[in-house]
mmCIF file of C-alpha atoms in Angstrom:
data_model
loop_
_atom_site.group_PDB
_atom_site.id
_atom_site.type_symbol
_atom_site.label_atom_id
_atom_site.label_comp_id
_atom_site.label_asym_id
_atom_site.label_seq_id
_atom_site.Cartn_x
_atom_site.Cartn_y
_atom_site.Cartn_z
ATOM 1 C CA MET A 1 -10.433 9.481 -6.265
ATOM 2 C CA PRO A 2 -9.159 11.428 -3.093
ATOM 3 C CA PHE A 3 -5.669 10.202 -1.946
ATOM 4 C CA VAL A 4 -6.969 9.800 1.600
ATOM 5 C CA HIS A 5 -8.975 6.779 0.334
ATOM 6 C CA PHE A 6 -5.804 4.899 -0.252
ATOM 7 C CA THR A 7 -4.410 5.609 3.224
ATOM 8 C CA MET A 8 -7.638 4.817 4.946
ATOM 9 C CA VAL A 9 -7.895 1.476 3.056
ATOM 10 C CA LEU A 10 -4.393 0.652 4.127
ATOM 11 C CA LEU A 11 -5.312 1.567 7.702
ATOM 12 C CA ALA A 12 -8.186 -0.722 7.643
ATOM 13 C CA SER A 13 -6.370 -3.657 6.150
ATOM 14 C CA LYS A 14 -5.537 -6.378 8.731
ATOM 15 C CA ASP A 15 -2.913 -7.874 6.366
ATOM 16 C CA ALA A 16 0.624 -6.728 5.868
ATOM 17 C CA THR A 17 1.110 -3.386 4.081
ATOM 18 C CA ILE A 18 4.847 -2.573 4.019
ATOM 19 C CA HIS A 19 5.108 -3.980 0.482
ATOM 20 C CA ARG A 20 2.550 -1.402 -0.689
ATOM 21 C CA ALA A 21 4.591 1.735 0.449
ATOM 22 C CA CYS A 22 6.285 2.420 -2.899
ATOM 23 C CA PHE A 23 3.172 1.877 -4.858
ATOM 24 C CA LEU A 24 1.295 4.185 -2.548
ATOM 25 C CA PHE A 25 3.941 6.981 -3.012
ATOM 26 C CA GLU A 26 3.889 6.545 -6.816
ATOM 27 C CA THR A 27 0.062 6.761 -6.889
ATOM 28 C CA LEU A 28 0.155 10.070 -4.875
ATOM 29 C CA MET A 29 2.900 11.539 -7.197
ATOM 30 C CA VAL A 30 0.793 10.493 -10.291
ATOM 31 C CA GLN A 31 -2.341 12.273 -8.894
ATOM 32 C CA ILE A 32 -0.262 15.437 -8.118
ATOM 33 C CA GLU A 33 1.239 15.478 -11.566
ATOM 34 C CA LYS A 34 -2.155 15.105 -13.119
ATOM 35 C CA SER A 35 -3.637 17.882 -11.127
ATOM 36 C CA ILE A 36 -0.738 20.194 -12.133
ATOM 37 C CA GLU A 37 -1.161 19.346 -15.666
ATOM 38 C CA VAL A 38 -5.014 20.047 -15.542
ATOM 39 C CA LEU A 39 -4.360 23.381 -13.838
ATOM 40 C CA GLY A 40 -1.597 24.453 -16.279
ATOM 41 C CA GLY A 41 -3.866 26.277 -18.689
ATOM 42 C CA LYS A 42 -6.226 27.812 -16.143
ATOM 43 C CA SER A 43 -6.447 31.634 -15.922
ATOM 44 C CA PRO A 44 -8.255 32.274 -12.532
ATOM 45 C CA LEU A 45 -5.928 33.414 -9.929
ATOM 46 C CA TRP A 46 -7.048 30.933 -7.278
ATOM 47 C CA LYS A 47 -6.362 27.999 -9.758
ATOM 48 C CA GLN A 48 -2.862 29.467 -10.461
ATOM 49 C CA LYS A 49 -2.220 29.632 -6.712
ATOM 50 C CA LEU A 50 -3.357 26.015 -6.285
ATOM 51 C CA ARG A 51 -1.123 24.829 -9.084
ATOM 52 C CA ARG A 52 1.850 26.572 -7.522
ATOM 53 C CA ALA A 53 1.011 24.831 -4.198
ATOM 54 C CA LEU A 54 0.944 21.555 -5.886
ATOM 55 C CA VAL A 55 4.312 22.053 -7.536
ATOM 56 C CA GLY A 56 5.683 22.973 -4.146
ATOM 57 C CA MET A 57 4.077 19.853 -2.608
ATOM 58 C CA LYS A 58 5.623 17.701 -5.348
ATOM 59 C CA MET A 59 9.049 18.999 -4.646
ATOM 60 C CA GLU A 60 8.748 18.530 -0.892
ATOM 61 C CA LEU A 61 7.396 14.995 -1.311
ATOM 62 C CA ARG A 62 10.295 14.184 -3.491
ATOM 63 C CA GLU A 63 12.677 15.412 -0.877
ATOM 64 C CA ILE A 64 10.885 13.426 1.877
ATOM 65 C CA HIS A 65 10.807 10.327 -0.309
ATOM 66 C CA GLU A 66 14.504 10.569 -1.017
ATOM 67 C CA LYS A 67 15.354 10.828 2.655
ATOM 68 C CA THR A 68 12.890 8.030 3.548
ATOM 69 C CA PHE A 69 14.258 5.609 1.096
ATOM 70 C CA GLU A 70 17.834 6.533 1.870
ATOM 71 C CA ASP A 71 17.384 5.712 5.475
ATOM 72 C CA PHE A 72 14.769 3.041 5.439
ATOM 73 C CA GLY A 73 14.638 1.927 1.826
ATOM 74 C CA VAL A 74 16.268 -1.369 2.824
ATOM 75 C CA MET A 75 13.150 -2.318 4.806
ATOM 76 C CA TYR A 76 10.671 -1.198 2.128
ATOM 77 C CA GLY A 77 12.683 -3.050 -0.623
ATOM 78 C CA THR A 78 13.124 -6.231 1.190
ATOM 79 C CA GLY A 79 9.600 -6.014 2.547
ATOM 80 C CA THR A 80 8.378 -5.838 -1.092
ATOM 81 C CA LEU A 81 10.677 -8.665 -2.134
ATOM 82 C CA ILE A 82 9.217 -11.103 0.508
ATOM 83 C CA ALA A 83 5.634 -10.420 -0.577
ATOM 84 C CA PRO A 84 4.815 -13.581 -2.521
ATOM 85 C CA GLN A 85 2.567 -11.877 -5.042
ATOM 86 C CA TYR A 86 5.488 -9.551 -6.044
ATOM 87 C CA LYS A 87 8.949 -11.012 -5.244
ATOM 88 C CA VAL A 88 11.309 -9.873 -7.981
ATOM 89 C CA SER A 89 8.631 -8.894 -10.496
ATOM 90 C CA ALA A 90 7.791 -5.938 -8.450
ATOM 91 C CA PHE A 91 11.067 -4.269 -9.360
ATOM 92 C CA ASP A 92 10.191 -4.483 -12.994
ATOM 93 C CA ASP A 93 7.051 -2.446 -12.466
ATOM 94 C CA ALA A 94 7.215 1.208 -13.500
ATOM 95 C CA ARG A 95 5.153 2.022 -10.396
ATOM 96 C CA SER A 96 8.024 0.775 -8.087
ATOM 97 C CA SER A 97 10.761 2.736 -9.773
ATOM 98 C CA CYS A 98 11.495 4.266 -6.420
ATOM 99 C CA LEU A 99 12.830 0.999 -5.134
ATOM 100 C CA GLY A 100 15.696 0.649 -7.553
ATOM 101 C CA HIS A 101 17.227 -2.702 -8.579
ATOM 102 C CA ALA A 102 16.187 -6.025 -7.204
ATOM 103 C CA GLU A 103 19.867 -7.339 -6.790
ATOM 104 C CA ARG A 104 20.401 -4.780 -3.992
ATOM 105 C CA TYR A 105 17.580 -6.092 -1.947
ATOM 106 C CA ILE A 106 18.310 -9.766 -2.695
ATOM 107 C CA LYS A 107 21.736 -9.130 -1.112
ATOM 108 C CA TYR A 108 20.167 -7.476 1.916
ATOM 109 C CA LEU A 109 17.670 -10.258 2.267
ATOM 110 C CA LYS A 110 20.400 -12.791 2.335
ATOM 111 C CA ILE A 111 22.245 -10.786 5.024
ATOM 112 C CA PHE A 112 19.144 -10.439 7.150
ATOM 113 C CA HIS A 113 18.538 -14.228 6.700
ATOM 114 C CA LEU A 114 22.020 -15.000 7.928
ATOM 115 C CA GLN A 115 21.511 -12.759 11.005
ATOM 116 C CA TYR A 116 18.234 -14.577 11.739
ATOM 117 C CA ARG A 117 19.744 -18.123 11.454
ATOM 118 C CA PRO A 118 20.099 -19.862 14.871
ATOM 119 C CA GLN A 119 23.685 -20.573 16.003
ATOM 120 C CA MET A 120 24.803 -23.801 14.365
ATOM 121 C CA PRO A 121 26.592 -26.514 16.667
ATOM 122 C CA THR A 122 30.344 -26.232 17.201
ATOM 123 C CA THR A 123 31.133 -28.895 14.620
ATOM 124 C CA LEU A 124 30.551 -26.348 11.837
ATOM 125 C CA SER A 125 32.571 -23.681 13.577
ATOM 126 C CA CYS A 126 35.465 -26.047 13.710
ATOM 127 C CA LEU A 127 35.159 -26.689 10.023
ATOM 128 C CA ASN A 128 35.370 -23.062 9.401
ATOM 129 C CA GLY A 129 38.739 -22.813 11.041
ATOM 130 C CA MET A 130 37.642 -21.952 14.584
ATOM 131 C CA SER A 131 39.483 -23.699 17.459
ATOM 132 C CA CYS A 132 37.718 -26.492 19.394
ATOM 133 C CA SER A 133 38.954 -29.349 21.527
ATOM 134 C CA PRO A 134 39.122 -32.821 20.204
ATOM 135 C CA GLN A 135 36.834 -34.050 23.041
ATOM 136 C CA LEU A 136 34.210 -31.432 22.051
ATOM 137 C CA LEU A 137 34.435 -32.255 18.471
ATOM 138 C CA GLU A 138 34.001 -35.969 19.196
ATOM 139 C CA LEU A 139 30.972 -35.233 21.366
ATOM 140 C CA GLU A 140 29.467 -33.085 18.656
ATOM 141 C CA GLN A 141 29.999 -35.782 15.988
ATOM 142 C CA VAL A 142 28.351 -38.274 18.172
ATOM 143 C CA LEU A 143 25.361 -36.081 19.048
ATOM 144 C CA HIS A 144 25.005 -34.447 15.577
ATOM 145 C CA PRO A 145 26.173 -36.392 12.665
ATOM 146 C CA LEU A 146 28.254 -34.288 10.385
ATOM 147 C CA THR A 147 26.402 -35.081 7.145
ATOM 148 C CA GLY A 148 23.154 -34.095 8.825
ATOM 149 C CA LEU A 149 24.579 -30.772 9.981
ATOM 150 C CA VAL A 150 25.914 -29.854 6.583
ATOM 151 C CA ALA A 151 22.743 -30.783 4.817
ATOM 152 C CA ASN A 152 20.753 -28.665 7.266
ATOM 153 C CA SER A 153 23.215 -25.788 6.888
ATOM 154 C CA VAL A 154 22.957 -25.896 2.969
ATOM 155 C CA SER A 155 19.172 -26.062 3.188
ATOM 156 C CA GLN A 156 18.959 -23.092 5.574
ATOM 157 C CA ASN A 157 21.387 -21.129 3.364
ATOM 158 C CA ASP A 158 19.425 -21.679 0.319
ATOM 159 C CA GLU A 159 16.055 -20.677 1.765
ATOM 160 C CA VAL A 160 16.202 -17.285 -0.014
ATOM 161 C CA GLY A 161 17.220 -18.841 -3.285
ATOM 162 C CA GLN A 162 14.446 -21.470 -3.071
ATOM 163 C CA TYR A 163 11.861 -18.738 -2.389
ATOM 164 C CA LEU A 164 12.830 -16.564 -5.143
ATOM 165 C CA ARG A 165 13.096 -19.473 -7.689
ATOM 166 C CA GLU A 166 9.611 -20.395 -7.033
ATOM 167 C CA GLY A 167 8.216 -17.324 -8.769
ATOM 168 C CA ALA A 168 5.357 -15.037 -7.808
ATOM 169 C CA VAL A 169 2.367 -16.634 -6.089
ATOM 170 C CA ASN A 170 -1.043 -14.771 -5.885
ATOM 171 C CA ILE A 171 -1.726 -15.170 -2.258
ATOM 172 C CA SER A 172 -1.605 -12.843 0.773
ATOM 173 C CA PRO A 173 1.762 -12.638 2.655
ATOM 174 C CA ARG A 174 0.130 -13.795 5.926
ATOM 175 C CA ALA A 175 -1.327 -16.935 4.415
ATOM 176 C CA TYR A 176 1.730 -17.722 2.360
ATOM 177 C CA TRP A 177 4.206 -17.611 5.247
ATOM 178 C CA LYS A 178 2.003 -19.627 7.508
ATOM 179 C CA ASP A 179 1.892 -22.375 4.848
ATOM 180 C CA HIS A 180 5.635 -22.277 4.375
ATOM 181 C CA GLN A 181 6.864 -21.896 7.989
ATOM 182 C CA ARG A 182 8.049 -25.579 8.140
ATOM 183 C CA GLU A 183 9.693 -25.490 4.745
ATOM 184 C CA TRP A 184 11.598 -22.200 5.272
ATOM 185 C CA PRO A 185 11.487 -21.537 9.077
ATOM 186 C CA VAL A 186 14.317 -18.926 9.217
ATOM 187 C CA LEU A 187 12.967 -16.973 6.240
ATOM 188 C CA THR A 188 9.407 -17.143 7.761
ATOM 189 C CA ARG A 189 10.593 -15.519 10.988
ATOM 190 C CA LEU A 190 12.317 -12.703 8.995
ATOM 191 C CA ALA A 191 9.330 -12.235 6.729
ATOM 192 C CA ARG A 192 6.925 -11.971 9.647
ATOM 193 C CA ASP A 193 9.067 -9.185 11.282
ATOM 194 C CA LEU A 194 9.508 -7.213 7.928
ATOM 195 C CA LEU A 195 5.875 -7.487 7.059
ATOM 196 C CA SER A 196 4.827 -6.170 10.539
ATOM 197 C CA ILE A 197 6.102 -2.707 9.605
ATOM 198 C CA PRO A 198 3.258 -0.507 8.552
ATOM 199 C CA ALA A 199 3.262 1.210 5.219
ATOM 200 C CA THR A 200 1.242 4.258 6.088
ATOM 201 C CA GLY A 201 0.920 6.941 8.800
ATOM 202 C CA ALA A 202 -2.846 7.119 8.317
ATOM 203 C CA GLY A 203 -3.417 6.458 11.996
ATOM 204 C CA THR A 204 -1.237 9.476 12.945
ATOM 205 C CA GLU A 205 -2.993 11.674 10.269
ATOM 206 C CA ARG A 206 -6.339 10.787 11.696
ATOM 207 C CA LEU A 207 -5.105 11.668 15.215
ATOM 208 C CA PHE A 208 -3.890 15.129 14.006
ATOM 209 C CA ALA A 209 -7.158 15.675 12.139
ATOM 210 C CA VAL A 210 -9.270 14.877 15.258
ATOM 211 C CA ALA A 211 -7.020 17.211 17.322
ATOM 212 C CA GLU A 212 -7.654 20.047 14.782
ATOM 213 C CA ASN A 213 -11.366 19.520 14.936
ATOM 214 C CA ILE A 214 -11.347 19.563 18.757
ATOM 215 C CA TYR A 215 -9.373 22.739 18.646
ATOM 216 C CA HIS A 216 -11.736 24.470 16.348
ATOM 217 C CA LEU A 217 -14.917 23.290 18.057
ATOM 218 C CA TYR A 218 -13.860 23.587 21.678
ATOM 219 C CA GLY A 219 -10.821 25.900 21.670
ATOM 220 C CA GLY A 220 -12.754 28.743 23.302
ATOM 221 C CA HIS A 221 -13.978 26.508 26.174
ATOM 222 C CA LEU A 222 -10.751 24.859 27.087
ATOM 223 C CA ASP A 223 -7.863 26.355 29.037
ATOM 224 C CA GLU A 224 -4.286 26.215 27.642
ATOM 225 C CA PRO A 225 -2.921 23.286 29.634
ATOM 226 C CA THR A 226 -5.796 21.141 28.499
ATOM 227 C CA MET A 227 -5.377 22.082 24.924
#
């Protein structure tokens, strides 16, 4: 099956795709490796050239992959982690070997979650050793009973743990997080932002393909500034 089929299917999808990025890359590499193997024993010169080109492509893709996951792997890893149908199980799949260990992304997910949490009332800041006036503390205790604040804080802190302990759920990310937005409000906000990152540049690929066709078809009829 032509690889472009995978990118076009992703482009047409109206659901989240970032959690597919690693699987997409592995699929492409498998196809290239199979093609290299098939062309290995071929004698025609053009097939030998094609094989050398594929070997070069594989090396370049590996380099691009390493740079991508070095700079943006945190997003792809955590994006895969918050896909309900995968969660931690995705990191046990041989096809997702490019992601690495799940523990790394669980740590990042907790850090992101902490950054997404709304600021807690001053009462909790006082408990953590930050200075506050007695009058302000008394007012906060009246407006927000301490037990309620602590319970809410513990609940919000454990959203990631509760989500991961639930296990994988075979449902689309969009539907899942819509159903759980009241149960895990902070994690839902984080998940929606992460899952909005596209996994493919198929739209850009199509744009360049169209531009190339225009150049070949109308290049002789268009002046340089227009081109």
